[in-house]
Short mmCIF file of N, CA, C and O in Angstrom, two decimals:
data_model
loop_
_atom_site.label_atom_id
_atom_site.label_comp_id
_atom_site.label_asym_id
_atom_site.label_seq_id
_atom_site.Cartn_x
_atom_site.Cartn_y
_atom_site.Cartn_z
N SER A 1 95.02 106.42 141.97
CA SER A 1 95.90 105.72 141.04
C SER A 1 95.17 105.36 139.75
O SER A 1 95.77 105.16 138.73
N GLY A 2 93.85 105.25 139.81
CA GLY A 2 93.07 104.93 138.62
C GLY A 2 93.13 106.02 137.57
O GLY A 2 93.24 105.76 136.38
N ILE A 3 93.10 107.27 138.04
CA ILE A 3 93.17 108.40 137.11
C ILE A 3 94.55 108.48 136.49
O ILE A 3 94.69 108.72 135.30
N ASN A 4 95.59 108.23 137.27
CA ASN A 4 96.94 108.27 136.73
C ASN A 4 97.15 107.18 135.68
O ASN A 4 97.85 107.41 134.68
N ALA A 5 96.56 106.02 135.89
CA ALA A 5 96.68 104.94 134.91
C ALA A 5 95.96 105.32 133.62
O ALA A 5 96.44 105.01 132.52
N GLU A 6 94.83 106.01 133.74
CA GLU A 6 94.11 106.45 132.55
C GLU A 6 94.93 107.46 131.75
O GLU A 6 95.01 107.37 130.53
N TYR A 7 95.55 108.40 132.45
CA TYR A 7 96.40 109.37 131.76
C TYR A 7 97.58 108.68 131.09
O TYR A 7 97.97 109.03 129.97
N GLY A 8 98.16 107.72 131.77
CA GLY A 8 99.30 106.99 131.20
C GLY A 8 98.92 106.25 129.94
O GLY A 8 99.65 106.27 128.95
N ARG A 9 97.75 105.61 129.94
CA ARG A 9 97.30 104.89 128.74
C ARG A 9 97.02 105.85 127.60
O ARG A 9 97.32 105.56 126.44
N THR A 10 96.46 107.02 127.91
CA THR A 10 96.19 108.02 126.88
C THR A 10 97.48 108.49 126.24
O THR A 10 97.58 108.60 125.01
N ILE A 11 98.48 108.76 127.06
CA ILE A 11 99.78 109.21 126.54
C ILE A 11 100.42 108.13 125.69
O ILE A 11 100.98 108.41 124.62
N CYS A 12 100.33 106.88 126.10
CA CYS A 12 100.87 105.77 125.30
C CYS A 12 100.17 105.67 123.95
O CYS A 12 100.82 105.47 122.92
N SER A 13 98.85 105.81 123.95
CA SER A 13 98.10 105.73 122.70
C SER A 13 98.47 106.88 121.77
O SER A 13 98.62 106.68 120.55
N LEU A 14 98.61 108.09 122.32
CA LEU A 14 99.00 109.23 121.50
C LEU A 14 100.38 109.01 120.88
O LEU A 14 100.61 109.32 119.71
N ASN A 15 101.31 108.49 121.68
CA ASN A 15 102.66 108.22 121.16
C ASN A 15 102.63 107.16 120.08
O ASN A 15 103.31 107.28 119.05
N GLU A 16 101.86 106.10 120.27
CA GLU A 16 101.76 105.05 119.25
C GLU A 16 101.19 105.62 117.95
O GLU A 16 101.66 105.29 116.86
N ASN A 17 100.16 106.47 118.07
CA ASN A 17 99.58 107.09 116.88
C ASN A 17 100.59 107.99 116.16
O ASN A 17 100.63 108.04 114.93
N MET A 18 101.42 108.70 116.92
CA MET A 18 102.45 109.55 116.32
C MET A 18 103.48 108.71 115.57
O MET A 18 103.87 109.04 114.45
N PHE A 19 103.93 107.63 116.19
CA PHE A 19 104.92 106.77 115.54
C PHE A 19 104.35 106.16 114.26
O PHE A 19 105.01 106.11 113.22
N THR A 20 103.12 105.68 114.33
CA THR A 20 102.48 105.09 113.15
C THR A 20 102.31 106.14 112.06
O THR A 20 102.53 105.85 110.88
N GLY A 21 101.94 107.35 112.44
CA GLY A 21 101.77 108.42 111.46
C GLY A 21 103.06 108.77 110.75
O GLY A 21 103.08 108.98 109.55
N VAL A 22 104.16 108.78 111.47
CA VAL A 22 105.45 109.12 110.86
C VAL A 22 105.93 107.97 109.97
O VAL A 22 106.43 108.19 108.88
N ARG A 23 105.74 106.74 110.41
CA ARG A 23 106.22 105.59 109.64
C ARG A 23 105.33 105.31 108.43
O ARG A 23 105.84 105.09 107.33
N GLN A 24 104.02 105.27 108.61
CA GLN A 24 103.12 104.84 107.55
C GLN A 24 102.20 105.95 107.05
O GLN A 24 101.81 105.95 105.89
N GLY A 25 101.82 106.86 107.90
CA GLY A 25 100.84 107.88 107.55
C GLY A 25 99.43 107.33 107.71
O GLY A 25 99.22 106.12 107.85
N TYR A 26 98.47 108.21 107.68
CA TYR A 26 97.07 107.83 107.79
C TYR A 26 96.35 108.25 106.52
O TYR A 26 96.59 109.32 105.97
N LYS A 27 95.46 107.38 106.04
CA LYS A 27 94.69 107.65 104.83
C LYS A 27 93.22 107.41 105.12
O LYS A 27 92.85 106.38 105.68
N TYR A 28 92.40 108.36 104.74
CA TYR A 28 90.95 108.23 104.84
C TYR A 28 90.38 108.34 103.43
O TYR A 28 90.70 109.28 102.71
N LYS A 29 89.53 107.40 103.06
CA LYS A 29 88.86 107.46 101.77
C LYS A 29 87.42 107.91 101.97
O LYS A 29 86.73 107.43 102.87
N LEU A 30 87.00 108.84 101.14
CA LEU A 30 85.63 109.34 101.17
C LEU A 30 85.01 109.12 99.80
O LEU A 30 85.63 109.43 98.78
N LYS A 31 83.81 108.61 99.77
CA LYS A 31 83.12 108.35 98.52
C LYS A 31 81.80 109.12 98.51
O LYS A 31 81.06 109.09 99.49
N SER A 32 81.54 109.81 97.39
CA SER A 32 80.26 110.52 97.27
C SER A 32 79.24 109.57 96.67
O SER A 32 79.47 108.93 95.66
N VAL A 33 78.10 109.48 97.33
CA VAL A 33 77.02 108.60 96.91
C VAL A 33 75.79 109.47 96.65
O VAL A 33 75.44 110.31 97.46
N TYR A 34 75.17 109.25 95.51
CA TYR A 34 74.02 110.07 95.14
C TYR A 34 72.99 109.22 94.42
O TYR A 34 73.31 108.16 93.87
N ALA A 35 71.75 109.68 94.43
CA ALA A 35 70.67 108.95 93.77
C ALA A 35 70.26 109.62 92.46
O ALA A 35 69.97 108.94 91.49
N HIS A 36 70.27 110.94 92.42
CA HIS A 36 69.80 111.63 91.22
C HIS A 36 70.78 112.68 90.75
O HIS A 36 71.25 112.63 89.63
N PHE A 37 71.11 113.63 91.59
CA PHE A 37 72.00 114.72 91.20
C PHE A 37 73.45 114.30 91.41
O PHE A 37 73.85 113.93 92.50
N HIS A 38 74.23 114.39 90.36
CA HIS A 38 75.64 114.01 90.42
C HIS A 38 76.40 115.02 91.27
O HIS A 38 76.32 116.23 91.04
N ILE A 39 77.14 114.56 92.26
CA ILE A 39 77.91 115.42 93.15
C ILE A 39 79.31 115.60 92.57
O ILE A 39 79.99 114.61 92.29
N ASN A 40 79.72 116.84 92.38
CA ASN A 40 81.06 117.13 91.87
C ASN A 40 81.96 117.55 93.03
O ASN A 40 81.59 118.41 93.83
N ILE A 41 83.13 116.95 93.12
CA ILE A 41 84.10 117.29 94.15
C ILE A 41 85.34 117.84 93.46
O ILE A 41 85.95 117.16 92.64
N ASN A 42 85.70 119.08 93.77
CA ASN A 42 86.89 119.71 93.20
C ASN A 42 87.93 119.89 94.29
O ASN A 42 87.61 120.31 95.41
N ILE A 43 89.17 119.58 93.95
CA ILE A 43 90.29 119.75 94.88
C ILE A 43 91.14 120.89 94.35
O ILE A 43 91.68 120.80 93.25
N ILE A 44 91.24 121.97 95.12
CA ILE A 44 91.97 123.15 94.66
C ILE A 44 92.91 123.63 95.76
O ILE A 44 92.99 123.04 96.83
N ASN A 45 93.60 124.73 95.46
CA ASN A 45 94.48 125.38 96.44
C ASN A 45 95.60 124.46 96.90
O ASN A 45 95.81 124.27 98.10
N ASP A 46 96.30 123.85 95.96
CA ASP A 46 97.43 122.97 96.29
C ASP A 46 96.99 121.79 97.17
O ASP A 46 97.64 121.45 98.15
N ASN A 47 95.84 121.20 96.82
CA ASN A 47 95.28 120.03 97.51
C ASN A 47 94.90 120.28 98.96
O ASN A 47 94.89 119.36 99.77
N THR A 48 94.58 121.53 99.32
CA THR A 48 94.21 121.82 100.71
C THR A 48 92.80 122.38 100.85
O THR A 48 92.39 122.73 101.95
N LEU A 49 92.05 122.48 99.75
CA LEU A 49 90.68 122.99 99.79
C LEU A 49 89.81 122.07 98.95
O LEU A 49 90.14 121.73 97.82
N VAL A 50 88.69 121.65 99.53
CA VAL A 50 87.75 120.76 98.84
C VAL A 50 86.46 121.53 98.61
O VAL A 50 85.90 122.13 99.53
N GLU A 51 85.99 121.52 97.35
CA GLU A 51 84.72 122.14 97.00
C GLU A 51 83.73 121.05 96.61
O GLU A 51 84.05 120.17 95.82
N VAL A 52 82.54 121.12 97.17
CA VAL A 52 81.47 120.18 96.85
C VAL A 52 80.40 120.95 96.08
O VAL A 52 79.79 121.87 96.62
N ASN A 53 80.20 120.57 94.82
CA ASN A 53 79.23 121.24 93.95
C ASN A 53 78.05 120.33 93.68
O ASN A 53 78.17 119.11 93.67
N ASN A 54 76.89 120.95 93.39
CA ASN A 54 75.68 120.26 92.94
C ASN A 54 75.16 119.24 93.95
O ASN A 54 74.59 118.23 93.58
N PHE A 55 75.35 119.49 95.23
CA PHE A 55 74.81 118.60 96.26
C PHE A 55 73.31 118.81 96.33
O PHE A 55 72.84 119.91 96.58
N LEU A 56 72.53 117.77 96.08
CA LEU A 56 71.07 117.81 96.01
C LEU A 56 70.57 118.82 94.98
O LEU A 56 69.49 119.38 95.12
N GLY A 57 71.38 119.07 93.95
CA GLY A 57 70.98 119.99 92.89
C GLY A 57 71.07 121.45 93.27
O GLY A 57 70.64 122.32 92.52
N GLU A 58 71.66 121.76 94.41
CA GLU A 58 71.76 123.15 94.86
C GLU A 58 72.90 123.86 94.12
O GLU A 58 73.88 123.25 93.73
N LYS A 59 72.76 125.16 93.96
CA LYS A 59 73.80 125.97 93.31
C LYS A 59 74.88 126.39 94.30
O LYS A 59 75.94 126.83 93.91
N PHE A 60 74.59 126.27 95.59
CA PHE A 60 75.53 126.68 96.62
C PHE A 60 76.75 125.77 96.61
O PHE A 60 76.63 124.54 96.56
N VAL A 61 77.94 126.36 96.65
CA VAL A 61 79.19 125.60 96.65
C VAL A 61 79.69 125.50 98.08
O VAL A 61 79.89 126.51 98.75
N ARG A 62 79.87 124.28 98.55
CA ARG A 62 80.40 124.05 99.90
C ARG A 62 81.91 123.97 99.82
O ARG A 62 82.45 123.17 99.07
N LYS A 63 82.58 124.79 100.62
CA LYS A 63 84.04 124.82 100.63
C LYS A 63 84.53 124.38 102.00
O LYS A 63 84.06 124.87 103.02
N VAL A 64 85.49 123.45 102.00
CA VAL A 64 86.04 122.94 103.25
C VAL A 64 87.55 123.09 103.19
O VAL A 64 88.21 122.49 102.33
N ASN A 65 88.10 123.90 104.09
CA ASN A 65 89.55 124.01 104.21
C ASN A 65 90.06 122.84 105.04
O ASN A 65 89.56 122.60 106.14
N LEU A 66 91.04 122.13 104.52
CA LEU A 66 91.61 121.01 105.26
C LEU A 66 92.57 121.52 106.32
O LEU A 66 93.16 122.59 106.19
N LEU A 67 92.72 120.75 107.37
CA LEU A 67 93.58 121.15 108.48
C LEU A 67 95.06 121.03 108.09
O LEU A 67 95.41 120.47 107.04
N THR A 68 95.92 121.53 108.93
CA THR A 68 97.36 121.58 108.65
C THR A 68 97.93 120.20 108.38
O THR A 68 97.72 119.27 109.16
N GLY A 69 98.64 120.08 107.28
CA GLY A 69 99.31 118.82 106.94
C GLY A 69 98.47 117.85 106.15
O GLY A 69 98.98 116.86 105.64
N VAL A 70 97.16 118.10 106.02
CA VAL A 70 96.27 117.17 105.32
C VAL A 70 96.25 117.54 103.84
O VAL A 70 96.09 118.70 103.47
N THR A 71 96.45 116.54 102.99
CA THR A 71 96.34 116.73 101.55
C THR A 71 95.24 115.83 101.01
O THR A 71 94.97 114.77 101.55
N CYS A 72 94.65 116.26 99.92
CA CYS A 72 93.55 115.53 99.32
C CYS A 72 93.90 115.22 97.87
O CYS A 72 94.47 116.07 97.17
N LYS A 73 93.56 114.02 97.42
CA LYS A 73 93.78 113.68 96.02
C LYS A 73 92.75 112.65 95.59
O LYS A 73 92.21 111.90 96.42
N PRO A 74 92.46 112.61 94.29
CA PRO A 74 91.52 111.59 93.81
C PRO A 74 92.18 110.21 93.84
O PRO A 74 93.39 110.08 93.68
N THR A 75 91.37 109.18 94.05
CA THR A 75 91.91 107.82 94.14
C THR A 75 91.97 107.12 92.80
O THR A 75 92.60 106.09 92.68
N GLY A 76 91.29 107.64 91.81
CA GLY A 76 91.19 106.95 90.54
C GLY A 76 89.86 106.26 90.38
O GLY A 76 89.40 106.03 89.27
N ASN A 77 89.23 105.90 91.49
CA ASN A 77 87.89 105.35 91.44
C ASN A 77 86.90 106.49 91.26
O ASN A 77 87.15 107.62 91.66
N LYS A 78 85.75 106.17 90.69
CA LYS A 78 84.75 107.19 90.43
C LYS A 78 84.20 107.75 91.74
O LYS A 78 83.86 107.00 92.65
N ASP A 79 84.14 109.08 91.82
CA ASP A 79 83.52 109.78 92.95
C ASP A 79 84.17 109.43 94.29
O ASP A 79 83.49 109.32 95.31
N GLU A 80 85.48 109.28 94.32
CA GLU A 80 86.17 108.93 95.56
C GLU A 80 87.42 109.80 95.71
O GLU A 80 88.14 110.03 94.74
N ILE A 81 87.64 110.29 96.93
CA ILE A 81 88.84 111.06 97.24
C ILE A 81 89.54 110.43 98.43
O ILE A 81 88.95 109.67 99.20
N MET A 82 90.83 110.75 98.59
CA MET A 82 91.60 110.23 99.71
C MET A 82 92.28 111.39 100.43
O MET A 82 92.90 112.24 99.80
N LEU A 83 92.13 111.40 101.74
CA LEU A 83 92.82 112.38 102.59
C LEU A 83 94.02 111.69 103.22
O LEU A 83 93.91 110.57 103.72
N GLU A 84 95.17 112.37 103.20
CA GLU A 84 96.39 111.79 103.76
C GLU A 84 97.05 112.78 104.71
O GLU A 84 97.06 113.99 104.45
N CYS A 85 97.62 112.25 105.79
CA CYS A 85 98.32 113.08 106.75
C CYS A 85 99.08 112.19 107.73
O CYS A 85 98.79 111.00 107.85
N ASN A 86 100.04 112.77 108.43
CA ASN A 86 100.77 112.04 109.47
C ASN A 86 100.04 112.07 110.80
O ASN A 86 100.32 111.25 111.67
N ASP A 87 99.13 113.02 110.97
CA ASP A 87 98.42 113.19 112.24
C ASP A 87 97.01 112.64 112.10
O ASP A 87 96.21 113.14 111.30
N ILE A 88 96.69 111.61 112.86
CA ILE A 88 95.38 110.97 112.75
C ILE A 88 94.25 111.92 113.13
O ILE A 88 93.16 111.86 112.56
N GLU A 89 94.50 112.82 114.06
CA GLU A 89 93.44 113.74 114.47
C GLU A 89 93.11 114.73 113.36
O GLU A 89 91.94 115.00 113.11
N ASN A 90 94.13 115.27 112.70
CA ASN A 90 93.86 116.23 111.63
C ASN A 90 93.16 115.59 110.44
O ASN A 90 92.25 116.17 109.85
N VAL A 91 93.59 114.38 110.06
CA VAL A 91 92.98 113.74 108.89
C VAL A 91 91.55 113.31 109.20
O VAL A 91 90.66 113.45 108.37
N SER A 92 91.29 112.83 110.40
CA SER A 92 89.93 112.40 110.74
C SER A 92 89.01 113.61 110.90
O SER A 92 87.84 113.56 110.50
N ARG A 93 89.51 114.69 111.47
CA ARG A 93 88.68 115.90 111.61
C ARG A 93 88.37 116.52 110.25
O ARG A 93 87.27 117.00 110.02
N SER A 94 89.35 116.49 109.33
CA SER A 94 89.10 117.03 107.98
C SER A 94 88.04 116.20 107.27
O SER A 94 87.16 116.76 106.59
N ALA A 95 88.11 114.88 107.41
CA ALA A 95 87.08 114.01 106.81
C ALA A 95 85.72 114.31 107.41
O ALA A 95 84.70 114.35 106.70
N ALA A 96 85.68 114.55 108.71
CA ALA A 96 84.42 114.87 109.37
C ALA A 96 83.87 116.21 108.89
O ALA A 96 82.65 116.35 108.70
N PHE A 97 84.74 117.19 108.67
CA PHE A 97 84.29 118.50 108.19
C PHE A 97 83.66 118.38 106.80
O PHE A 97 82.65 119.02 106.51
N ILE A 98 84.25 117.54 105.94
CA ILE A 98 83.68 117.35 104.61
C ILE A 98 82.31 116.69 104.72
O ILE A 98 81.35 117.09 104.06
N GLN A 99 82.21 115.67 105.56
CA GLN A 99 80.93 114.98 105.72
C GLN A 99 79.88 115.91 106.32
O GLN A 99 78.72 115.93 105.89
N GLN A 100 80.26 116.70 107.31
CA GLN A 100 79.31 117.61 107.96
C GLN A 100 78.85 118.73 107.03
O GLN A 100 77.75 119.26 107.19
N SER A 101 79.69 119.09 106.06
CA SER A 101 79.29 120.15 105.14
C SER A 101 78.15 119.71 104.23
O SER A 101 77.46 120.54 103.65
N THR A 102 77.96 118.40 104.11
CA THR A 102 76.89 117.88 103.24
C THR A 102 75.75 117.26 104.03
O THR A 102 75.04 116.41 103.52
N THR A 103 75.57 117.69 105.25
CA THR A 103 74.46 117.21 106.06
C THR A 103 73.15 117.76 105.52
O THR A 103 73.03 118.96 105.26
N VAL A 104 72.17 116.90 105.34
CA VAL A 104 70.87 117.31 104.81
C VAL A 104 70.03 117.83 105.97
O VAL A 104 69.83 117.14 106.97
N LYS A 105 69.52 119.05 105.80
CA LYS A 105 68.70 119.66 106.85
C LYS A 105 67.31 119.96 106.31
O LYS A 105 67.14 120.26 105.14
N ASN A 106 66.34 119.85 107.17
CA ASN A 106 64.94 120.18 106.87
C ASN A 106 64.35 119.35 105.73
O ASN A 106 63.48 119.81 105.00
N LYS A 107 64.85 118.14 105.55
CA LYS A 107 64.29 117.23 104.55
C LYS A 107 64.26 115.82 105.13
O LYS A 107 65.05 115.48 105.99
N ASP A 108 63.34 115.02 104.61
CA ASP A 108 63.28 113.62 104.99
C ASP A 108 64.27 112.86 104.14
O ASP A 108 64.09 112.72 102.93
N ILE A 109 65.36 112.38 104.73
CA ILE A 109 66.43 111.75 103.97
C ILE A 109 66.07 110.36 103.46
O ILE A 109 66.79 109.79 102.65
N ARG A 110 64.92 109.84 103.89
CA ARG A 110 64.52 108.51 103.44
C ARG A 110 63.93 108.52 102.04
O ARG A 110 63.79 107.48 101.42
N LYS A 111 63.57 109.69 101.54
CA LYS A 111 62.92 109.77 100.23
C LYS A 111 63.88 110.28 99.19
O LYS A 111 64.76 111.00 99.39
#
């Protein structure tokens, strides 16, 4: 009965998230923070593709396709974007994909 109760709670949580998404929607704000090289974020392809330019001064352009239903737009604040969607899983996964695309590898991030 313990497993059945866990499944029941999971289903209730999923339903609550769906209702909240339809009524209010979900918004995630992402802010680019830099010390020296200015990070440029471009939103293209009808607000469904995010390009990150000049990350750590690199010429490589990071492109992140947003998941179904997720749209991206600038917030008006400097270096900040907002992801919006009715599905909390899609909007949170899209935010995670953008963050993971800028993971620093093979460098000491403390310097």
